[in-house]
Amino acid sequence: MSNPRADPCVFVIFGASGDLTRSKLLPAIFNLAESGHLPDAFAILGVARPQIDEAAYRAQMREQVRAAEGAPLEPEKWKRIEERLYYVSGEFNDPGLFDQLKKSLAAIGERHHISSNYLFYLAVPPNLFGTVVDGLAAAGLTDEGNGWRRVIVEKPFGYDLASAQALNAELRRGLRESQIYRIDHYLGKQTVQNIMAFRFANGIFEPIWNRRYVDHVQMTVAEDAGIGKRGAYYDKAGALRDIVQNHMFQVLTLVAMEPPISFSGEDVRDEKVRVLHAMPPLTRDDVRHHVVRAQYDGYVKEPNVDPASRIETFVAMRLFVDNWRWAGVPFYLRSGKRLPRRMTEVVVQFKRAPLMLFRHTPIGSLNANMLVLRIQPDEGIALCFNAKVPGPFERLDTVTMDFSYAEHFKAEPETGYETLLFDAMIGDQTLFHRMDMVEAGWQVVSPILEDWNGDRRSKVALYEQASWGPSEADLLIERDGREWRN
Ligand code: BG6
């Protein structure tokens, strides 16, 4: 069976000379072309400030995609991209740029026989989203009269609830919600999408996926890297905005959601947003006792970071989802930079079996069963259970049944952008944030931000680099008689 192909379209990247374009977007397009998912009627138009000509832009991109792929590009395959790669330079607040763009799009459309479907990717800072969309709208480029027009916006979507709503109002001046694709690259990861397949394509897990059987859920997004060259951005964002409010909440909603009535974008997103709505607002006491913020030692010396910065590079918290399925089951979340290793995983820990049967044996206690969804980098799923150690019936050991993506599917891990770009090209919004989800996410973290911003003396713990965060994070879960799985 041949691969499904994206709709014929022109992929227009604003911010085409930036990091994201070279490290993720073009490599993803290259991979999509390689896997046969792009139609012949396809082209890419880069838009950015540097005043270089098309030939120079193509040469730069060839070099940079090669570097991102880490291997020489197959000349024939790159040629297919290069023949379809165009460039326009200009200032985003100059209406002349959008007139130029319109002309270029018409010419490209004619040359490659592409109907006027345009996918605009805003790989630019959020303060430019409104300017670009206004420019597109004024030039008639958001009007869907003779083809679809879609806009992908990068995260972060807002800085808090109010700024997210203001940003959305700017976008809505020129676009309908169905044209806005708020990207979250975590949702492009195969392992994240597989959470739904795992839960809803198997009959044996769903009956025990609830408060009767689950003791707690813990989620970790750990990175060994620090903030690199992103000090200027990160020192305003911090871990709560950078990872928790979007990536982690998206994974959490997939773990906790009810089965949707269909796999359509709206039905799936309806169920996901209900999970966020079911989280009771944190009180000030909850924030003080069940949220930990911390900074790695040496963070304030990073480039472009305020030497007096109180921004968190680590956050841990305990949340609840107050609905029939999950009432009383804690969800522990933690994420940080400069931890011992890069690892994202979700652990569903089940309640222990009653001990009665073993009370006349030397077996003292039983370990709880755990299901570990390894999102990255060692993608897979493990089920941990107790087994009798060979010999007399006096010892049990915890053993693991393990599924590994790499071993089974022989699949190379992807960036996540391939799936998301493809979905945007076929008009599937399932894996993109709907505005009510963004708002619900901000609502959950608002009390935390208010408390942190309101009290300049509230505690920011320090942690050693390459440790699992501050001792407060251990206490957070140990107080409840549980522990992090490191
Ligand atoms: C980004 C964050 O969204 O995700 C980064 O801004 C983080 O700070 C990155 O490093 C992690 O993504 P991945 O896919 O490399 O784990």
Coordinates of C-alpha atoms and ligand atoms in Angstrom, one line a residue:
M1 CA 0.0 0.0 0.0
S2 CA 1.4 3.4 -0.9
N3 CA 1.9 6.0 1.8
P4 CA -0.8 8.6 2.3
R5 CA 0.2 12.0 0.8
A6 CA -0.2 15.5 2.1
D7 CA -2.5 17.9 0.2
P8 CA -0.7 19.9 -2.5
C9 CA 0.4 23.1 -0.8
V10 CA 3.1 25.7 -0.3
F11 CA 4.8 25.6 3.1
V12 CA 5.7 29.1 4.0
I13 CA 8.2 29.6 6.9
F14 CA 8.4 32.9 8.7
G15 CA 11.8 33.0 10.5
A16 CA 13.4 30.8 7.8
S17 CA 16.9 31.6 8.8
G18 CA 16.5 30.6 12.4
D19 CA 17.4 27.7 14.5
L20 CA 14.1 25.9 14.3
T21 CA 14.0 25.9 10.5
R22 CA 17.4 24.4 10.1
S23 CA 17.3 22.0 13.0
K24 CA 13.7 20.7 12.9
L25 CA 11.5 22.0 10.1
L26 CA 13.6 21.4 7.0
P27 CA 15.0 18.0 8.3
A28 CA 11.4 17.0 8.9
I29 CA 10.3 18.0 5.4
F30 CA 13.3 16.1 4.1
N31 CA 12.2 13.0 6.0
L32 CA 8.6 13.4 4.8
A33 CA 9.9 13.6 1.2
E34 CA 12.0 10.6 1.8
S35 CA 9.2 8.5 3.2
G36 CA 7.0 9.5 0.2
H37 CA 4.5 11.5 2.2
L38 CA 4.8 14.7 0.1
P39 CA 3.0 15.2 -3.2
D40 CA 4.9 16.5 -6.3
A41 CA 2.8 19.6 -6.1
F42 CA 4.6 20.9 -3.1
A43 CA 7.0 23.8 -2.5
I44 CA 8.7 25.6 0.4
L45 CA 9.0 29.4 0.7
G46 CA 11.3 30.8 3.4
V47 CA 10.7 34.3 4.7
A48 CA 13.3 36.1 6.9
R49 CA 15.2 39.3 7.4
P50 CA 18.6 38.5 6.0
Q51 CA 19.0 39.9 2.5
I52 CA 20.5 37.0 0.7
D53 CA 19.5 35.6 -2.7
E54 CA 17.7 32.3 -3.3
A55 CA 20.9 30.5 -4.4
A56 CA 22.7 31.5 -1.2
Y57 CA 19.6 30.4 0.9
R58 CA 19.5 27.0 -0.8
A59 CA 23.2 26.5 -0.3
Q60 CA 23.0 27.5 3.4
M61 CA 20.0 25.1 4.0
R62 CA 21.7 22.2 2.3
E63 CA 24.7 22.6 4.6
Q64 CA 22.5 23.0 7.7
V65 CA 20.2 20.1 7.0
R66 CA 23.2 17.9 6.3
A67 CA 24.5 18.9 9.7
A68 CA 21.2 18.2 11.4
E69 CA 20.9 14.8 9.7
G70 CA 24.4 14.0 10.8
A71 CA 25.0 12.3 7.4
P72 CA 25.5 13.2 3.8
L73 CA 22.2 13.9 2.0
E74 CA 21.4 11.7 -0.9
P75 CA 21.9 14.1 -3.8
E76 CA 18.7 13.0 -5.7
K77 CA 16.6 13.4 -2.6
W78 CA 17.9 16.8 -1.7
K79 CA 17.6 17.9 -5.3
R80 CA 13.8 17.3 -5.0
I81 CA 13.7 19.6 -2.0
E82 CA 16.0 22.2 -3.5
E83 CA 14.1 22.5 -6.7
R84 CA 11.1 23.5 -4.6
L85 CA 12.8 25.8 -2.1
Y86 CA 12.3 29.6 -2.4
Y87 CA 13.3 32.6 -0.4
V88 CA 11.9 36.1 0.2
S89 CA 13.6 38.6 2.5
G90 CA 12.0 41.5 4.3
E91 CA 10.7 43.1 7.5
F92 CA 7.6 41.5 8.9
N93 CA 6.0 44.9 9.6
D94 CA 6.4 46.1 6.0
P95 CA 3.2 45.6 4.0
G96 CA 5.4 45.5 0.9
L97 CA 6.7 42.1 2.1
F98 CA 3.3 40.6 2.0
D99 CA 2.6 41.9 -1.6
Q100 CA 5.9 40.4 -2.6
L101 CA 4.9 37.2 -0.9
K102 CA 1.6 37.1 -2.7
K103 CA 3.3 37.4 -6.1
S104 CA 5.9 34.8 -5.2
L105 CA 3.2 32.4 -4.1
A106 CA 1.3 32.9 -7.4
A107 CA 4.5 32.2 -9.4
I108 CA 5.4 29.2 -7.3
G109 CA 1.9 27.8 -7.6
E110 CA 2.0 28.1 -11.4
R111 CA 5.5 26.6 -11.7
H112 CA 4.7 23.5 -9.6
H113 CA 1.0 23.2 -10.4
I114 CA 0.0 23.8 -6.8
S115 CA -3.5 24.9 -6.0
S116 CA -3.5 27.9 -3.6
N117 CA -3.3 25.9 -0.3
Y118 CA -0.9 27.7 2.0
L119 CA 0.6 26.4 5.3
F120 CA 2.2 29.3 7.2
Y121 CA 4.6 28.4 10.0
L122 CA 5.4 31.2 12.4
A123 CA 8.9 30.3 13.6
V124 CA 9.2 33.8 15.1
P125 CA 8.9 35.2 18.7
P126 CA 5.2 35.4 19.9
N127 CA 5.3 39.3 19.9
L128 CA 5.5 39.0 16.1
F129 CA 2.5 36.6 15.6
G130 CA 0.0 39.4 15.4
T131 CA 2.1 41.5 13.0
V132 CA 2.5 38.5 10.6
V133 CA -1.1 37.5 10.7
D134 CA -2.2 41.1 10.2
G135 CA 0.1 41.3 7.2
L136 CA -1.2 38.0 5.7
A137 CA -4.8 39.1 6.3
A138 CA -4.3 42.5 4.7
A139 CA -2.9 40.8 1.6
G140 CA -5.9 38.5 1.4
L141 CA -3.7 35.5 2.3
T142 CA -5.8 34.2 5.1
D143 CA -9.0 34.2 3.0
E144 CA -10.0 30.6 2.2
G145 CA -12.0 31.4 -0.9
N146 CA -9.9 29.4 -3.3
G147 CA -7.8 27.1 -1.1
W148 CA -7.1 26.4 2.5
R149 CA -4.9 28.7 4.6
R150 CA -3.5 27.4 7.9
V151 CA -1.1 29.0 10.4
I152 CA 1.1 27.0 12.8
V153 CA 2.3 28.9 15.8
E154 CA 5.2 27.8 18.0
K155 CA 5.0 27.7 21.8
P156 CA 5.1 29.3 24.3
F157 CA 1.5 30.4 23.7
G158 CA 1.3 33.3 26.2
Y159 CA 3.1 33.9 29.4
D160 CA 0.1 33.5 31.6
L161 CA -3.7 33.3 31.1
A162 CA -4.2 36.9 30.3
S163 CA -1.3 37.2 27.8
A164 CA -2.4 33.9 26.1
Q165 CA -5.9 35.3 25.7
A166 CA -4.5 38.6 24.3
L167 CA -2.3 36.7 21.9
N168 CA -5.2 34.6 20.8
A169 CA -7.3 37.8 20.2
E170 CA -4.5 39.0 17.9
L171 CA -4.6 35.8 15.9
R172 CA -8.3 35.8 15.7
R173 CA -8.3 39.3 14.0
G174 CA -7.3 37.4 10.8
L175 CA -8.0 33.8 11.4
R176 CA -10.7 31.3 12.5
E177 CA -9.9 28.8 15.2
S178 CA -10.0 26.0 12.6
Q179 CA -7.1 27.8 10.8
I180 CA -4.9 28.0 13.9
Y181 CA -2.5 25.1 14.7
R182 CA -0.8 25.6 18.1
I183 CA 2.0 23.2 17.9
D184 CA 3.4 21.1 20.8
H185 CA 6.2 18.9 19.5
Y186 CA 5.6 16.4 22.3
L187 CA 2.4 15.4 20.7
G188 CA 4.3 14.5 17.5
K189 CA 6.3 11.8 19.4
Q190 CA 5.2 8.3 18.5
T191 CA 5.3 7.2 22.2
V192 CA 3.0 10.0 23.2
Q193 CA 0.5 9.1 20.5
N194 CA 0.8 5.5 21.5
I195 CA -0.7 6.3 25.0
M196 CA -4.1 6.4 23.3
A197 CA -3.4 3.2 21.3
F198 CA -2.2 1.5 24.4
R199 CA -5.2 2.4 26.5
F200 CA -8.0 2.1 23.9
A201 CA -6.8 -0.6 21.5
N202 CA -6.3 -3.1 24.4
G203 CA -9.0 -4.6 26.5
I204 CA -7.0 -5.5 29.5
F205 CA -5.7 -2.2 30.9
E206 CA -8.8 0.0 30.8
P207 CA -10.7 -1.9 33.5
I208 CA -7.9 -1.3 36.0
W209 CA -7.1 2.3 34.9
N210 CA -8.8 4.0 37.8
R211 CA -8.8 4.9 41.5
R212 CA -9.8 1.3 42.5
Y213 CA -6.5 -0.1 41.2
V214 CA -4.1 2.8 40.7
D215 CA -2.2 4.0 43.7
H216 CA -0.6 7.0 42.0
V217 CA 0.8 8.3 38.7
Q218 CA 4.2 9.9 38.4
M219 CA 5.6 11.7 35.4
T220 CA 9.2 12.9 34.9
V221 CA 10.6 15.1 32.1
A222 CA 14.3 15.1 32.9
E223 CA 17.1 16.7 30.8
D224 CA 20.8 16.5 31.5
A225 CA 21.4 19.6 29.3
G226 CA 21.2 23.1 30.8
I227 CA 19.7 26.1 29.1
G228 CA 22.4 26.4 26.5
K229 CA 22.2 29.7 24.6
R230 CA 18.5 30.2 25.4
G231 CA 19.1 32.3 28.5
A232 CA 17.1 35.3 27.3
Y233 CA 14.0 33.2 26.7
Y234 CA 14.4 30.7 29.5
D235 CA 15.0 33.3 32.2
K236 CA 11.5 34.7 31.5
A237 CA 9.9 31.3 31.1
G238 CA 11.2 28.8 33.6
A239 CA 10.3 25.1 33.8
L240 CA 6.7 25.6 34.7
R241 CA 5.9 27.5 31.5
D242 CA 8.5 25.8 29.3
I243 CA 7.6 22.2 30.0
V244 CA 4.8 21.6 32.5
Q245 CA 2.0 23.8 31.2
N246 CA 2.2 22.4 27.7
H247 CA 4.2 19.2 27.2
M248 CA 3.5 17.5 30.6
F249 CA -0.1 18.5 30.7
Q250 CA -0.6 17.1 27.3
V251 CA 0.8 13.8 28.3
L252 CA -1.1 13.8 31.5
T253 CA -4.4 14.4 29.7
L254 CA -3.7 11.4 27.5
V255 CA -3.1 9.2 30.5
A256 CA -6.1 10.4 32.4
M257 CA -8.7 11.1 29.8
E258 CA -12.0 9.2 29.3
P259 CA -12.3 7.2 26.0
P260 CA -13.4 9.7 23.4
I261 CA -16.5 8.9 21.4
S262 CA -14.4 8.9 18.2
F263 CA -10.8 9.7 17.1
S264 CA -11.9 13.0 15.5
G265 CA -9.9 16.0 16.5
E266 CA -12.8 17.6 18.4
D267 CA -13.8 14.5 20.3
V268 CA -10.3 13.7 21.4
R269 CA -9.6 17.3 22.5
D270 CA -13.0 17.6 24.3
E271 CA -12.0 14.7 26.5
K272 CA -8.5 16.0 27.1
V273 CA -9.6 19.4 28.1
R274 CA -12.1 17.8 30.6
V275 CA -9.1 16.4 32.5
L276 CA -7.6 19.9 33.0
H277 CA -11.0 21.3 34.0
A278 CA -11.3 18.5 36.6
M279 CA -8.1 19.7 38.4
P280 CA -9.2 21.5 41.5
P281 CA -7.6 25.0 41.8
L282 CA -4.6 24.9 44.0
T283 CA -4.9 26.9 47.2
R284 CA -2.0 29.0 48.5
D285 CA -1.3 26.2 51.0
D286 CA -1.2 23.6 48.3
V287 CA 1.3 25.7 46.4
R288 CA 3.4 26.1 49.6
H289 CA 3.3 22.4 50.5
H290 CA 2.9 20.5 47.3
V291 CA 4.8 22.5 44.7
V292 CA 8.6 22.7 44.7
R293 CA 10.6 25.2 42.7
A294 CA 14.3 25.0 42.4
Q295 CA 17.3 26.2 40.4
Y296 CA 20.5 24.4 39.5
D297 CA 23.6 25.6 41.1
G298 CA 25.3 27.9 38.7
Y299 CA 22.2 28.8 36.7
V300 CA 22.6 32.5 37.4
K301 CA 26.0 32.5 35.8
E302 CA 24.6 31.3 32.5
P303 CA 24.7 33.8 29.6
N304 CA 21.8 36.2 29.4
V305 CA 20.5 35.3 32.8
D306 CA 19.8 37.8 35.5
P307 CA 22.4 37.3 38.3
A308 CA 19.5 37.7 40.8
S309 CA 17.1 35.4 38.9
R310 CA 14.6 33.4 40.8
I311 CA 13.4 31.5 37.7
E312 CA 13.0 27.8 38.3
T313 CA 15.0 25.2 36.3
F314 CA 13.2 22.4 38.2
V315 CA 9.7 22.1 39.4
A316 CA 7.8 19.3 41.1
M317 CA 4.2 19.1 42.2
R318 CA 1.3 17.0 43.3
L319 CA -2.0 17.4 41.5
F320 CA -5.3 15.8 41.5
V321 CA -7.9 15.1 38.9
D322 CA -11.3 15.3 40.7
N323 CA -13.5 13.1 38.7
W324 CA -15.2 9.7 39.1
R325 CA -12.2 7.8 37.7
W326 CA -9.4 9.6 39.5
A327 CA -10.6 11.1 42.7
G328 CA -8.0 10.8 45.5
V329 CA -5.2 9.5 43.1
P330 CA -2.2 11.8 43.2
F331 CA -0.4 12.8 40.1
Y332 CA 3.2 13.7 40.8
L333 CA 5.0 15.7 38.2
R334 CA 8.6 16.8 38.0
S335 CA 10.7 18.3 35.4
G336 CA 14.2 19.9 35.4
K337 CA 17.3 20.8 33.5
R338 CA 20.8 19.5 34.5
L339 CA 19.4 16.3 36.0
P340 CA 21.5 13.1 35.7
R341 CA 20.1 12.0 32.3
R342 CA 17.6 12.8 29.6
M343 CA 14.5 10.8 30.4
T344 CA 10.8 11.3 30.0
E345 CA 8.5 8.7 31.5
V346 CA 5.1 8.1 33.0
V347 CA 4.8 5.5 35.8
V348 CA 1.4 4.2 36.7
Q349 CA 1.8 2.5 40.0
F350 CA -0.9 0.1 41.0
K351 CA -2.1 -0.7 44.6
R352 CA -0.3 -3.5 46.3
A353 CA -1.8 -7.0 46.6
P354 CA -3.0 -7.8 50.1
L355 CA -0.3 -9.7 52.1
M356 CA -2.5 -12.3 53.6
L357 CA -1.4 -15.2 51.5
F358 CA 2.2 -14.9 52.3
R359 CA 2.0 -14.1 56.0
H360 CA 3.4 -17.5 57.1
T361 CA 6.4 -17.2 54.7
P362 CA 9.6 -15.1 55.1
I363 CA 8.3 -12.7 52.5
G364 CA 8.0 -9.4 54.3
S365 CA 6.5 -7.0 51.8
L366 CA 5.4 -7.0 48.3
N367 CA 6.4 -4.5 45.6
A368 CA 3.6 -2.7 43.8
N369 CA 3.0 -3.4 40.1
M370 CA 4.1 -0.6 37.9
L371 CA 3.5 0.1 34.3
V372 CA 6.2 2.4 32.9
L373 CA 5.6 4.3 29.7
R374 CA 9.0 5.3 28.5
I375 CA 8.4 8.3 26.2
Q376 CA 12.1 8.9 25.5
P377 CA 14.9 8.3 24.8
D378 CA 14.7 4.5 25.4
E379 CA 11.2 4.3 23.9
G380 CA 9.1 1.5 25.2
I381 CA 6.7 0.1 27.8
A382 CA 7.5 -2.0 30.8
L383 CA 5.2 -3.9 33.2
C384 CA 6.8 -4.8 36.5
F385 CA 5.5 -7.6 38.6
N386 CA 6.6 -10.0 41.3
A387 CA 7.9 -13.4 40.6
K388 CA 9.0 -16.3 42.8
V389 CA 12.7 -16.7 43.0
P390 CA 13.6 -20.4 42.1
G391 CA 14.0 -22.6 45.2
P392 CA 11.9 -22.8 48.3
F393 CA 8.9 -20.4 48.5
E394 CA 10.7 -17.7 50.5
R395 CA 11.7 -15.0 48.1
L396 CA 10.1 -12.8 45.5
D397 CA 11.8 -10.6 43.0
T398 CA 10.4 -7.8 40.8
V399 CA 10.7 -8.7 37.1
T400 CA 9.9 -6.8 34.0
M401 CA 8.1 -7.5 30.8
D402 CA 9.5 -5.1 28.3
F403 CA 8.5 -3.7 24.9
S404 CA 11.0 -1.7 23.0
Y405 CA 10.1 0.4 20.0
A406 CA 13.6 0.2 18.5
E407 CA 13.8 -3.6 18.8
H408 CA 10.3 -4.3 17.6
F409 CA 9.6 -1.8 15.0
K410 CA 13.2 -1.1 14.0
A411 CA 12.1 2.5 13.7
E412 CA 14.4 5.5 14.0
P413 CA 13.2 8.0 16.6
E414 CA 11.8 11.1 14.9
T415 CA 11.8 14.7 16.0
G416 CA 8.0 14.7 16.2
Y417 CA 7.7 17.5 13.6
E418 CA 7.2 15.0 10.7
T419 CA 3.8 13.9 12.0
L420 CA 2.7 17.4 13.0
L421 CA 3.6 19.0 9.7
F422 CA 1.9 16.2 7.8
D423 CA -1.2 16.5 10.0
A424 CA -1.4 20.3 9.4
M425 CA -1.1 19.6 5.6
I426 CA -4.1 17.3 5.7
G427 CA -6.1 19.5 8.1
D428 CA -6.1 17.2 11.1
Q429 CA -6.0 19.3 14.3
T430 CA -6.1 16.4 16.8
L431 CA -2.5 16.8 17.9
F432 CA -2.6 20.6 18.2
H433 CA -3.7 22.6 21.2
R434 CA -7.2 24.1 21.0
M435 CA -7.5 27.4 22.7
D436 CA -9.7 26.1 25.5
M437 CA -6.9 23.7 26.4
V438 CA -4.3 26.4 26.5
E439 CA -6.6 28.4 28.8
A440 CA -7.3 25.4 31.0
G441 CA -3.6 24.7 31.3
W442 CA -2.8 28.3 32.3
Q443 CA -5.7 28.2 34.8
V444 CA -4.1 25.2 36.6
V445 CA -0.7 26.9 36.9
S446 CA -2.0 30.4 37.7
P447 CA -2.2 30.0 41.5
I448 CA 1.5 28.8 41.4
L449 CA 2.6 31.8 39.3
E450 CA 0.6 34.2 41.5
D451 CA 2.2 32.8 44.6
W452 CA 5.7 32.8 43.2
N453 CA 5.4 36.3 41.8
G454 CA 3.6 37.7 44.8
D455 CA 6.1 36.8 47.4
R456 CA 9.7 37.7 46.7
R457 CA 10.8 35.8 49.7
S458 CA 9.1 32.5 48.8
K459 CA 11.7 29.7 48.6
V460 CA 13.7 28.8 45.5
A461 CA 15.7 25.7 46.5
L462 CA 19.1 25.1 44.9
Y463 CA 20.1 21.7 43.6
E464 CA 23.4 20.2 42.5
Q465 CA 23.9 19.8 38.8
A466 CA 23.5 16.1 37.8
S467 CA 21.3 15.4 40.8
W468 CA 17.6 14.5 40.8
G469 CA 16.7 18.0 42.1
P470 CA 16.5 19.3 45.7
S471 CA 15.6 17.2 48.7
E472 CA 12.3 19.1 48.9
A473 CA 11.2 17.2 45.7
D474 CA 11.9 13.9 47.4
L475 CA 10.0 15.0 50.5
L476 CA 7.0 16.0 48.4
I477 CA 6.4 12.4 47.5
E478 CA 7.9 10.7 50.5
R479 CA 5.5 12.5 52.8
D480 CA 2.8 10.5 51.1
G481 CA 4.7 7.3 51.7
R482 CA 5.8 7.0 48.0
E483 CA 9.0 7.5 46.1
W484 CA 10.2 8.7 42.7
R485 CA 11.4 6.1 40.3
N486 CA 14.8 7.4 39.1
Ligands
BG6_1 C1 11.1 22.5 24.3 C2 11.6 23.3 25.5 O1 9.8 22.7 24.1 O2 11.3 21.1 24.6 C3 13.1 23.0 25.8 O3 11.5 24.7 25.2 C4 13.3 21.5 25.9 O4 13.5 23.7 26.9 C5 12.6 20.7 24.8 O5 14.7 21.2 26.0 C6 12.7 19.2 25.0 O6 12.2 18.6 23.9 P1 12.8 17.2 23.5 O7 11.9 16.7 22.4 O8 14.2 17.4 23.0 O9 12.8 16.3 24.7

